[in-house]
Coordinates of C-alpha atoms in Angstrom, one line a residue:
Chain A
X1 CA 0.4 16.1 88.0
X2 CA 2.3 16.3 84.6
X3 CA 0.6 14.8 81.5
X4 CA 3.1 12.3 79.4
X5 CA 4.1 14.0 76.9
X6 CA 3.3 10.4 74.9
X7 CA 0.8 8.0 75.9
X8 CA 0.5 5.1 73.9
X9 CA -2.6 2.6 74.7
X10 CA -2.7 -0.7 73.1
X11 CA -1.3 0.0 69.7
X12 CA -1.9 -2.3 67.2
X13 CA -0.8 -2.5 63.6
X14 CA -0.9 -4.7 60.5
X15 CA 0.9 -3.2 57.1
X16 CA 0.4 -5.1 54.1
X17 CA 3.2 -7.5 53.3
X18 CA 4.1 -9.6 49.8
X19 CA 2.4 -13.0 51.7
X20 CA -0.6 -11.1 53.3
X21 CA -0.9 -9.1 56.8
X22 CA 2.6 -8.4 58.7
X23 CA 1.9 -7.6 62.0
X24 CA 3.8 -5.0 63.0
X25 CA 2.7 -4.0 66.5
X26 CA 0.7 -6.1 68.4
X27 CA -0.6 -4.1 71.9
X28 CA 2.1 -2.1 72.9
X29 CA 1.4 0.5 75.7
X30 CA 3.5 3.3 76.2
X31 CA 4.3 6.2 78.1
X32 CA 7.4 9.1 77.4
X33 CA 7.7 11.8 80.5
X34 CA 8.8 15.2 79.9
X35 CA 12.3 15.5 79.3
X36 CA 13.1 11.8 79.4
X37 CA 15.9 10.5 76.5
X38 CA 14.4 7.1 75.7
X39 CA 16.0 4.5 73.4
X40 CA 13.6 1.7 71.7
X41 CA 15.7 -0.7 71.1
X42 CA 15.4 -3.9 68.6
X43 CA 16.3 -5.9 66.1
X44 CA 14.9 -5.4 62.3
X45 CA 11.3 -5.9 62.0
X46 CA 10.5 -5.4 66.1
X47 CA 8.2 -2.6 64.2
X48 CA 10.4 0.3 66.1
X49 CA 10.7 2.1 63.0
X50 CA 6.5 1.6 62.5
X51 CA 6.1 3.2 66.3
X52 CA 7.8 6.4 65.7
X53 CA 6.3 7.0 62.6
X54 CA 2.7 6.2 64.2
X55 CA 3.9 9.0 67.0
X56 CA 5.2 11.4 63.8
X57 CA 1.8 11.1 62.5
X58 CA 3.2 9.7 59.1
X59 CA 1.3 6.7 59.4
X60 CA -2.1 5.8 61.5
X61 CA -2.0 3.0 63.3
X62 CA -4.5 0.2 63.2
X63 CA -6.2 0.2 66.7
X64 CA -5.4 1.4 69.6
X65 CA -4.4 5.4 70.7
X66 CA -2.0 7.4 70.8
X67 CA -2.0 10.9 72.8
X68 CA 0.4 13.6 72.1
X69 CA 0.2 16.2 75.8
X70 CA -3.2 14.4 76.1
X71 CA -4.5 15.1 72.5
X72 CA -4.6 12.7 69.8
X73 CA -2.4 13.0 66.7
X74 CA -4.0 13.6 63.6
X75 CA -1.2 14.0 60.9
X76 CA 2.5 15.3 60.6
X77 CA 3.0 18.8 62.2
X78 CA 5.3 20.7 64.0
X79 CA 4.7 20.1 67.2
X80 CA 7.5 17.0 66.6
X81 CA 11.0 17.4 65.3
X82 CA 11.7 14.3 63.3
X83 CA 15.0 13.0 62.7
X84 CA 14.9 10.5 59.6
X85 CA 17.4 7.4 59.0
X86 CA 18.5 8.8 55.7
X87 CA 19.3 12.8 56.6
X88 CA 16.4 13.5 53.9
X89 CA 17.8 17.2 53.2
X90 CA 16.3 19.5 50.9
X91 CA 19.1 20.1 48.3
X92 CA 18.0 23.3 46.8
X93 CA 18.0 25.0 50.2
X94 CA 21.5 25.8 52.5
X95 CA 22.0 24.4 55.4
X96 CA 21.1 27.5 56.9
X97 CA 17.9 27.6 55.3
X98 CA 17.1 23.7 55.8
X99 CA 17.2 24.2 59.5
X100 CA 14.7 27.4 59.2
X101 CA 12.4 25.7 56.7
X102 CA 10.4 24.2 59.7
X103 CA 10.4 27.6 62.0
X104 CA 9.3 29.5 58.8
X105 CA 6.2 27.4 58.2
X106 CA 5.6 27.4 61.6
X107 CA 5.0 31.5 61.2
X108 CA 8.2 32.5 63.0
X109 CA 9.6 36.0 61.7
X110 CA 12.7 35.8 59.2
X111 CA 15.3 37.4 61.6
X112 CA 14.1 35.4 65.1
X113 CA 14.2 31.8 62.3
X114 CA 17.3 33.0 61.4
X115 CA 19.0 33.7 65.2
X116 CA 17.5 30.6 66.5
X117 CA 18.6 28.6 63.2
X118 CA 22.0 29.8 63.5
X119 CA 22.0 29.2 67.3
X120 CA 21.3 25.5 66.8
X121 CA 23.6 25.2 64.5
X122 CA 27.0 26.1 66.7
X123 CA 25.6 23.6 69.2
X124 CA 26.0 20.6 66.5
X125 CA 29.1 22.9 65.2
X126 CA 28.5 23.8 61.6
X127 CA 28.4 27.2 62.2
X128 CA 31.2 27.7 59.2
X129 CA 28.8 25.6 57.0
X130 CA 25.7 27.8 56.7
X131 CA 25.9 28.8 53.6
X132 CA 26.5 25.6 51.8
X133 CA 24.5 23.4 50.1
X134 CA 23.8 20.2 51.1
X135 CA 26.1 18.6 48.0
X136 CA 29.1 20.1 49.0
X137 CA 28.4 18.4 53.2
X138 CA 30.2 14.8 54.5
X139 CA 27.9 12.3 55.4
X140 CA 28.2 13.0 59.1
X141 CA 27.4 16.7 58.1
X142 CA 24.3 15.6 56.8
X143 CA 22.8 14.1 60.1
X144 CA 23.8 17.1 61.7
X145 CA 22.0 19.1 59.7
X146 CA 19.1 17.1 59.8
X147 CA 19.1 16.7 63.6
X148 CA 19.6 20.8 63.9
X149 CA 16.6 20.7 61.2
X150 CA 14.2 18.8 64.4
X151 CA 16.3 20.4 67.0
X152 CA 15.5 24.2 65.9
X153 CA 11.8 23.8 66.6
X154 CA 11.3 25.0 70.0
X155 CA 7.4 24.2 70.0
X156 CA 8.2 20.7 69.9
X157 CA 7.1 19.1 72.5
X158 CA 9.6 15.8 71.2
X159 CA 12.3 14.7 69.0
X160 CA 11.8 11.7 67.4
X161 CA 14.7 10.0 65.9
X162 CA 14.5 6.9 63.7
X163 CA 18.2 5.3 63.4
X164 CA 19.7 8.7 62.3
X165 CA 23.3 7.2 62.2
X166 CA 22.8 3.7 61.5
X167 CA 24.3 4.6 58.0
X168 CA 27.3 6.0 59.3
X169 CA 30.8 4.2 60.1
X170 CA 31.1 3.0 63.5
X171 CA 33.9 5.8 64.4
X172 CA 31.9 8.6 62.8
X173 CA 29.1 7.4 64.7
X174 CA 30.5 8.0 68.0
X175 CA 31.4 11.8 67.0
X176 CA 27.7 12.0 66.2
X177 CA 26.6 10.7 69.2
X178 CA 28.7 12.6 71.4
X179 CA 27.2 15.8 69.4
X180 CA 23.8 14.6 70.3
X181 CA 24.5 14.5 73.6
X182 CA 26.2 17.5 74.1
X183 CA 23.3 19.1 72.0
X184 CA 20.7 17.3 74.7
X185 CA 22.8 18.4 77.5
X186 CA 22.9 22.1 76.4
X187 CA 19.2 22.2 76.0
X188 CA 17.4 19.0 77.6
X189 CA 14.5 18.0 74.8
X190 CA 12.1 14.8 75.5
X191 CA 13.7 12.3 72.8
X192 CA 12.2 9.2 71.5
X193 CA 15.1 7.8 69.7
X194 CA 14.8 4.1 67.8
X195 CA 18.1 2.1 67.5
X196 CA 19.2 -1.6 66.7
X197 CA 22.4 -0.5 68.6
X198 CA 22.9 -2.0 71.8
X199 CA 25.6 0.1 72.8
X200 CA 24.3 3.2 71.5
X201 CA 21.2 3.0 73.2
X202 CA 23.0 2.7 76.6
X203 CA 25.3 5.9 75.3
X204 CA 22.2 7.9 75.0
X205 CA 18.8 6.8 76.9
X206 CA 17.8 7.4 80.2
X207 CA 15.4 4.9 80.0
X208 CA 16.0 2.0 77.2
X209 CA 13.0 -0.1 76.4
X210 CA 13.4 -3.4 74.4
X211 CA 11.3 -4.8 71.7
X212 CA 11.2 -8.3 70.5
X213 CA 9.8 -9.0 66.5
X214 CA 6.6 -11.0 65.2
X215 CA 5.0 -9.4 66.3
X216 CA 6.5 -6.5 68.0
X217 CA 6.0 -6.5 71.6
X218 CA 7.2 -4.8 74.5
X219 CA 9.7 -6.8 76.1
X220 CA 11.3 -5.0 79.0
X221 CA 11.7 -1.3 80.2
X222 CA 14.7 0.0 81.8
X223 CA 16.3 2.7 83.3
X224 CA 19.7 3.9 82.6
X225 CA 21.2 6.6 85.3
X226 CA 24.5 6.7 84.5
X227 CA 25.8 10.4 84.5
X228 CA 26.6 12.1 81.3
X229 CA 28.8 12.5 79.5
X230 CA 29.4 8.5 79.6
X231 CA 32.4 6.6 79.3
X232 CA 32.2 3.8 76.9
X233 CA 35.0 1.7 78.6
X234 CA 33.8 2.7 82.4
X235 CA 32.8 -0.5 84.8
X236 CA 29.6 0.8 85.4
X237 CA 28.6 1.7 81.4
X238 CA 29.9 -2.2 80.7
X239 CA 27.4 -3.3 83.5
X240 CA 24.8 -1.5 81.6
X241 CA 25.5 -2.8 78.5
X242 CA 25.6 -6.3 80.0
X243 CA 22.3 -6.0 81.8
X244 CA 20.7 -5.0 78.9
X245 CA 21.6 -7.9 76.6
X246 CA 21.2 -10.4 79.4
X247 CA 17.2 -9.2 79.4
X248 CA 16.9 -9.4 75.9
X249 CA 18.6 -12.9 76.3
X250 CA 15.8 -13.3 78.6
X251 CA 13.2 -12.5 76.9
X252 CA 14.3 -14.3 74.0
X253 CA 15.1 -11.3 71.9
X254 CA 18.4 -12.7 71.1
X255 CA 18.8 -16.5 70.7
X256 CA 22.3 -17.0 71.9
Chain B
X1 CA 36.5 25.3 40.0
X2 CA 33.2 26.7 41.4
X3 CA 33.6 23.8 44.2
X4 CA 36.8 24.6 44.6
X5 CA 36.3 27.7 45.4
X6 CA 33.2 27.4 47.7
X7 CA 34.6 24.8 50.0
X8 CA 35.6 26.5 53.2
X9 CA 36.9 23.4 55.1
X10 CA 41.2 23.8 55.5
X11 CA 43.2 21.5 53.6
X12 CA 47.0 20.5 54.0
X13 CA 49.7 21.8 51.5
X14 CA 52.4 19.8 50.5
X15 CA 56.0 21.5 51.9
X16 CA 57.0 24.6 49.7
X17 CA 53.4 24.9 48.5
X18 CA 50.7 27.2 49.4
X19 CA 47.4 27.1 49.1
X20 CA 47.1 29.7 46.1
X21 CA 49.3 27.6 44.3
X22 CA 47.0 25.1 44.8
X23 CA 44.2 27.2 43.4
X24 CA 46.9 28.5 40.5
X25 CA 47.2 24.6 39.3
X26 CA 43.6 23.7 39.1
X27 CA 43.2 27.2 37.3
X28 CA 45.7 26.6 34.8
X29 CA 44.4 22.7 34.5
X30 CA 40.8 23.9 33.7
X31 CA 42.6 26.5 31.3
X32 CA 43.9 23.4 29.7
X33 CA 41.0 21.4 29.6
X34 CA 38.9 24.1 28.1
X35 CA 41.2 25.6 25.8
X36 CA 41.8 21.3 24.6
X37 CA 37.8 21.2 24.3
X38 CA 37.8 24.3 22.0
X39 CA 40.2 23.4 19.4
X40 CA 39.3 19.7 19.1
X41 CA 35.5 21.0 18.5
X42 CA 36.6 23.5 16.3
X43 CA 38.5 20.6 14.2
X44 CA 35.4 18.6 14.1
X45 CA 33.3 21.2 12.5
X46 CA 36.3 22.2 10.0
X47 CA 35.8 18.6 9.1
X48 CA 32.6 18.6 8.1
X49 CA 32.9 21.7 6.0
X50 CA 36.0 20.1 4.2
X51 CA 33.7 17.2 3.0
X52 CA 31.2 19.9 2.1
X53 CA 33.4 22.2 -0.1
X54 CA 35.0 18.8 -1.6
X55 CA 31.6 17.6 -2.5
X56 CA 30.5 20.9 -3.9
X57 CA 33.4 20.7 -6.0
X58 CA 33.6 17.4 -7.5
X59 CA 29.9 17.9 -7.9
X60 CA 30.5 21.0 -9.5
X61 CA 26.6 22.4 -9.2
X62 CA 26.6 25.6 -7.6
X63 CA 23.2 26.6 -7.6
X64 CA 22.2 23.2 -6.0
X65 CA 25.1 22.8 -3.8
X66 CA 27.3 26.0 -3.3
X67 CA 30.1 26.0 -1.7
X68 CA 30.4 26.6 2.5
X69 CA 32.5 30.0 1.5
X70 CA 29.4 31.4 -1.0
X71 CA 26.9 30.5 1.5
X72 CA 29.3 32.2 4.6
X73 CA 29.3 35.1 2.4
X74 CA 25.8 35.2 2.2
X75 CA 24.9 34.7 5.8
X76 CA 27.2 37.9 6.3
X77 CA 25.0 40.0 3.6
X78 CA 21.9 38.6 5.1
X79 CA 22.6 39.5 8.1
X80 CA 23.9 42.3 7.2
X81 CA 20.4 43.7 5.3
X82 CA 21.9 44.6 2.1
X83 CA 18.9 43.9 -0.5
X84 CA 20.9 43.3 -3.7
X85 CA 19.3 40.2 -4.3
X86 CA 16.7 39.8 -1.4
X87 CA 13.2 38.3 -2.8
X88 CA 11.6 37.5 0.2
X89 CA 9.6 40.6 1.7
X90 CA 10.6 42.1 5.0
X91 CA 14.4 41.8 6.5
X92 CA 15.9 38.6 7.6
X93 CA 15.7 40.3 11.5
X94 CA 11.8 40.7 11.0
X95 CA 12.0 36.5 9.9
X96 CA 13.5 35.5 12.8
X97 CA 12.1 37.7 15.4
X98 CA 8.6 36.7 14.2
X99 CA 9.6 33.1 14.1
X100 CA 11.2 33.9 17.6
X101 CA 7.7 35.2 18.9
X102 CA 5.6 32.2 17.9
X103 CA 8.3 29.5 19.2
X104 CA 8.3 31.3 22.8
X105 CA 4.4 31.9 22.2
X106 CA 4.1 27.8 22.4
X107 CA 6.4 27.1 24.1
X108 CA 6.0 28.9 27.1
X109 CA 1.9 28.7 27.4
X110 CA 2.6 24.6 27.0
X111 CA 5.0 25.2 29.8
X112 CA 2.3 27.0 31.8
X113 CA -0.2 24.5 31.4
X114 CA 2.0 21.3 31.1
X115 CA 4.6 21.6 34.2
X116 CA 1.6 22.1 37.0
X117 CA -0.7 19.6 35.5
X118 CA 2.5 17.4 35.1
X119 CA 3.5 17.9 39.0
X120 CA -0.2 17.4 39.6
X121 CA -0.2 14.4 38.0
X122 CA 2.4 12.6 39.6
X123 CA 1.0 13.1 43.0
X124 CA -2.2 12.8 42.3
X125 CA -3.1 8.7 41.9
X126 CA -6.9 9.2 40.9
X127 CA -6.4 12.5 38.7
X128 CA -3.3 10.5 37.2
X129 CA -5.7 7.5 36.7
X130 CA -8.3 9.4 34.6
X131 CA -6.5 12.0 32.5
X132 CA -3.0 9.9 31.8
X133 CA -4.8 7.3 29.0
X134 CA -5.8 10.1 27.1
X135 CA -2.9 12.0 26.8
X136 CA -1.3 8.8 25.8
X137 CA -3.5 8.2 23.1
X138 CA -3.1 11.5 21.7
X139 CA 0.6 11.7 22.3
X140 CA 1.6 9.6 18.9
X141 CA -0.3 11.6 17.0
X142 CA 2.9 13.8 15.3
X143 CA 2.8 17.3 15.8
X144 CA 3.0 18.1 12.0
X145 CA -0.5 15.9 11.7
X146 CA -2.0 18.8 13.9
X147 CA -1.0 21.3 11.0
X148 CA -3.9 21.5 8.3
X149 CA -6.5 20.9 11.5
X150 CA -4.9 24.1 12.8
X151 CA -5.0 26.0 9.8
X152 CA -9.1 24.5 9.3
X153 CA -9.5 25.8 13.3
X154 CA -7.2 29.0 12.9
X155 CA -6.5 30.0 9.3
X156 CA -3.1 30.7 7.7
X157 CA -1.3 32.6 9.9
X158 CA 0.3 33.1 14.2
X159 CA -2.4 31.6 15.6
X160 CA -2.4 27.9 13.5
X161 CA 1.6 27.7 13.7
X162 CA 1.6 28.6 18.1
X163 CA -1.0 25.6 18.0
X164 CA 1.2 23.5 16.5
X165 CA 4.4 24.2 18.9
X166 CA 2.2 24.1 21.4
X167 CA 0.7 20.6 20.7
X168 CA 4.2 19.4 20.0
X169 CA 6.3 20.5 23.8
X170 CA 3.4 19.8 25.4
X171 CA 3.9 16.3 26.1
X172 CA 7.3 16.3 26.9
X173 CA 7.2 19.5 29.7
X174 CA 4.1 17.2 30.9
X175 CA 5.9 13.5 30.7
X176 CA 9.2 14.7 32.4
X177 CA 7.2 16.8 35.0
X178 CA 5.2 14.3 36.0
X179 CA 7.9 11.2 36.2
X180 CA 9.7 14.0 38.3
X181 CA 7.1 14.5 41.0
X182 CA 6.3 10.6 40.9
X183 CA 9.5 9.8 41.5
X184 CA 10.4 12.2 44.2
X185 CA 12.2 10.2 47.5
X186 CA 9.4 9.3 49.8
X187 CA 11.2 10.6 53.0
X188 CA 11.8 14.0 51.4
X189 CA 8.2 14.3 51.1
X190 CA 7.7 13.4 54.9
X191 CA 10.1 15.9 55.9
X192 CA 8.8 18.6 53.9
X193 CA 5.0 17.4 55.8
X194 CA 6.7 16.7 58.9
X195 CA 8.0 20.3 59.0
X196 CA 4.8 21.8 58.6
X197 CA 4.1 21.6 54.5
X198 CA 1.0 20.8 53.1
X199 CA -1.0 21.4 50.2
X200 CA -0.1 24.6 48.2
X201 CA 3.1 25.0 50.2
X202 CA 3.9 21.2 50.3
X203 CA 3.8 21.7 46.3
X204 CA 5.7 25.0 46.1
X205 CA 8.1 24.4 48.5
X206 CA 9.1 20.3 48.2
X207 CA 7.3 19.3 45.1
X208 CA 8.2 21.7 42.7
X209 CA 12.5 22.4 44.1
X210 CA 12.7 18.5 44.1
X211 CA 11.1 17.9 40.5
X212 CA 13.4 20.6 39.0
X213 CA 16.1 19.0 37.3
X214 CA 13.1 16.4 35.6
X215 CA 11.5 19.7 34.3
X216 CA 14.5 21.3 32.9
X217 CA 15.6 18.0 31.0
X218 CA 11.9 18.3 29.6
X219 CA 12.3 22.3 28.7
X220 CA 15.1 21.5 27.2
X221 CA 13.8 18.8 24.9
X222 CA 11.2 21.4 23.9
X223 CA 12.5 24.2 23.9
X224 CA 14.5 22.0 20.4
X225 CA 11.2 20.5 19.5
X226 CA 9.4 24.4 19.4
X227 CA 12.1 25.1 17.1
X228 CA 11.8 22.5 14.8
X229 CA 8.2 22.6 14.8
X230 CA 7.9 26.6 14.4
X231 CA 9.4 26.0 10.5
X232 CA 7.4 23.0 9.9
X233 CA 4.7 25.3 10.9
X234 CA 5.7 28.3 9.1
X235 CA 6.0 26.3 6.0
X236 CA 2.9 25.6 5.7
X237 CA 0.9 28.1 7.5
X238 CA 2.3 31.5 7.2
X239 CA 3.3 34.6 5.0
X240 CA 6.8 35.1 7.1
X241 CA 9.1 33.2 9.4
X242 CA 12.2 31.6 9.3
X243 CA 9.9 28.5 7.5
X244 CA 8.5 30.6 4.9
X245 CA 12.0 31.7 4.2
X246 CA 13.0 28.1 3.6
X247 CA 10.3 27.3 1.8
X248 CA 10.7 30.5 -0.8
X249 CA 13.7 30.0 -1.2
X250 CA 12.9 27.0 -2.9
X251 CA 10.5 28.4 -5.6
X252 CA 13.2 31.1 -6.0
X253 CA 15.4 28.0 -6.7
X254 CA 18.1 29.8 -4.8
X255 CA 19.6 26.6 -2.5
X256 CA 22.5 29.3 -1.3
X257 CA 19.2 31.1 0.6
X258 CA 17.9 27.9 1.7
X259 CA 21.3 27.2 3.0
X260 CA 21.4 30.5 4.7
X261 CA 18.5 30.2 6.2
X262 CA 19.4 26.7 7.8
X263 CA 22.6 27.8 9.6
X264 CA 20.2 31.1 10.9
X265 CA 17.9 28.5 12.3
X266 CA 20.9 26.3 14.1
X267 CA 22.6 29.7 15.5
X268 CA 19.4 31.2 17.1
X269 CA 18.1 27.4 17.9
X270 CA 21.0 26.9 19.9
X271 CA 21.6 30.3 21.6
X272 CA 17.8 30.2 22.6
X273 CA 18.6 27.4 24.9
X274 CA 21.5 28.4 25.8
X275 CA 19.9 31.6 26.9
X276 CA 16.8 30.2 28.9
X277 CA 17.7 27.0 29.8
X278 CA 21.4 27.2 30.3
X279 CA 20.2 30.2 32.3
X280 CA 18.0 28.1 34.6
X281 CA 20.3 25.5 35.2
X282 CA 22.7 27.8 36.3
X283 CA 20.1 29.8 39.0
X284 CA 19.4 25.7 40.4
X285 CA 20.4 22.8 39.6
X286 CA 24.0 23.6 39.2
X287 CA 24.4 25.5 42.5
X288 CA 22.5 22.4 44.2
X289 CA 24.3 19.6 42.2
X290 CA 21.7 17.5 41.7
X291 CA 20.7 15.6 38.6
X292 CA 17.7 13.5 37.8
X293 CA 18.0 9.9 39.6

């Protein structure tokens, strides 16, 4: 019945490295569903980072396909929100204006970019902030921003998210996260969200699939149905959390 | 203070404080700080005329080197169009505003051409690859070289001395433009394409914000190299202009005019940029905070 909003079929990808081909991707098949939070999860060089940029349209990959609501992507657009690892702001425009910038080019009118803009905005709770400039923001401002920026865009049909808080301190980090989630359970958005961070991960997915490096391959695929909001410290989030570093154990994505 | 001012977020006051005092200290403090600036400047530049007048009088050659005080006194009579002793055709005001003309005339067709074909430049690998060797090869070539082929091409007059300012900002509104949109952060550009920029747009609305404070370092190297050039040019090239002025001045043997002339050239030099680039600054890269990286 319902088309995957991503189908990924046998995705392969070298990049060239310093000593010759890396391969980054070797086969990977994927599919996202509508509405689903999913996590891909790995450690440095698992070519996460190389997936979702494949999916953004930023890079093409070397064989295989990949299908955005059954049509293949050919280039950046704005059919995907895109959350980057470094907030990537645009510092002559307010924060206000940064989160319209993609509902503009998208042909929206100025007053409609403006009340969805500003709408977004209270959910991740800078409404006071509009006018400023992204100088005068905290760090953790920043990635609000620049998840608002991918969140505003109503037409997308998914977020993708590549690390956007792996720069921030680990108690910052959890205020973010919390607004994400807050943000997803206000208005539930199909998210593709790549992470290093086993705990975050079982914080945020509904479904957490694992990645093991050189090449990157698909280790396991999971399901996560703990209720939100999650407790960190609860029994069953723990059980999680131990389940999912016991499979990449496993599948020798960790060596201990 | 602007900062200050701008940031909305609460902050804490210590007890028996309030937040205006808060603002009332770092009021008075930037008070302090200017006010400290001012007269340590002024102190400087009284220096330098000391060692003038003192050299002017052990020298004891007025009409070679008069003294700051004669040549104050004749900026002020310049300036103010009396013609007891003027030899040098039409009013100082029609001097400079000519000069004026031909400086912006260069400088702001080089900036026309230069700043887009800079941006294009950086962003463009196989357009960069055929046209950057030969602006390199002709950018030694010093801009007063360019002088009697621009009086062969144009004559004596406007046309031969706005070549010559034009040849000369060229290259550095092109150089600093194009380092600019080279060098612009790789993710910035895949958010501005990500969020539905590309081509024209892409440029106008990413390319050209994020090269900004590149291309006003370059205006403002320019906009001091248009200057200098426009009396090099006039020298040699024209019947009026703030360089003909000079260079009269020196057949009349009259160093005080010379002199005169000199500190004209500084004063409108610097209030030029003030005026335009200060001006810019202030509309971007000051309310942004960003400098070049």
């Amino acid at each position: 019945m319902d088309i995957p909003v991503i189908e990924a079929v046998d995705v392969n990808h070298f990049y060239e490295g310093q000593l010759g081909w890396n391969h980054a991707l070797d086969h990977l098949s994927l599919t996202i569903r509508h509405n689903e939070f999913l996590c891909i999860l790995g450690p440095s060089g698992c070519g996460k980072s190389t997936f979702l940029k494949i999916i953004a349209g930023l890079i093409q990959p070397s064989t295989g396909s990949v299908l955005l609501n059954d049509r293949p992507i050919k280039g950046p657009g704005l059919d995907r929100g895109v959350v980057f690892q470094d907030p990537a702001l645009f510092a002559w425009l307010t924060v206000l204006r940064n989160v319209e910038f993609g509902l503009l080019m998208g042909g929206w009118k100025r007053h409609a970019a403006r009340d969805r803009a500003m709408h977004v905005l209270e959910i991740v709770g800078l409404a006071r902030q509009t006018s400023l400039y992204p100088f005068q923001l905290s760090g953790g401002m920043k990635h609000r921003v620049a998840v608002a920026r991918a969140w505003a865009l109503t037409d997308a049909a998914l977020l993708l998210m590549d690390e956007p808080f792996s720069a921030i301190d680990a108690i910052n980090r959890m205020a973010l996260q919390d607004h994400l989630v807050r943000t997803w359970l206000t208005e539930q958005r199909t998210v593709l969200y790549v992470t290093h961070d086993i705990e975050e991960a079982v914080y945020l997915a509904d479904r957490i699939v694992i990645l093991k490096p050189s090449p990157g391959r698909l280790a396991c695929d999971l399901r996560n149905e703990l209720p939100r909001p999650r407790d960190r410290h609860s029994a069953a989030f723990l059980a999680v959390k131990s389940r999912v570093m016991e499979e990449m154990r496993r599948h020798g994505v960790t060596t201990e | 203070m602007n900062t200050i001012e701008r940031i909305v977020t609460p902050f804490d006051v210590p007890p028996g404080y309030s937040r205006e005092d808060f603002l009332r200290r770092m009021q008075l403090r930037n008070r302090r700080v200017r006010l400290r600036r001012l007269w340590r400047g002024a102190a400087g530049i009284l220096a330098i005329l000391l060692v003038w007048q003192a050299a002017s009088r052990i020298l004891g050659l007025e009409l070679l080197l008069p003294e700051p005080l004669t040549v104050l006194r004749n900026v002020v009579t310049t300036l103010t169009v009396s013609d007891s002793h003027w030899l040098y055709g039409p009013n100082i005001y029609v001097h400079l505003w000519h000069s004026f003309l031909r400086a912006m005339a260069g400088f702001v067709s080089a900036a026309l051409v230069a700043i887009p074909l800079g941006l294009a430049l950086g962003r463009i690998t196989t357009l960069r690859e055929f046209v950057m060797p030969g602006i390199q090869g002709v950018y030694p070539i010093p801009g007063i070289a360019w002088i009697p082929l621009a009086i062969l091409w144009f004559g004596l007059g406007d046309a031969a001395v706005v070549f010559v300012v034009f040849a000369t900002v060229f290259f550095p509104l092109l150089f600093s433009a194009e380092a600019g949109a080279r060098l612009i952060s790789p993710t910035v550009l895949d958010a501005g394409r990500c969020f539905g920029a590309r081509g024209v747009t892409l440029f106008f609305r990413v390319v050209l914000p994020a090269t900004i404070p590149y291309i006003i370092t370059g205006l403002r190297i320019s906009l001091g190299g248009a200057w200098r050039m426009i009396v090099a040019g006039e020298m040699l090239a024209s019947q009026d202009g703030i360089g003909y002025l000079l260079m009269e001045s020196r057949f009349q043997f009259r160093a005080v005019d010379l002199m005169t002339a000199m500190i004209l050239v500084a004063i409108v030099g610097y209030a030029t940029e003030k005026l335009i680039v200060g001006t810019i600054e202030k509309r971007t890269i000051e309310k942004w905070e960003v400098q070049p990286s």
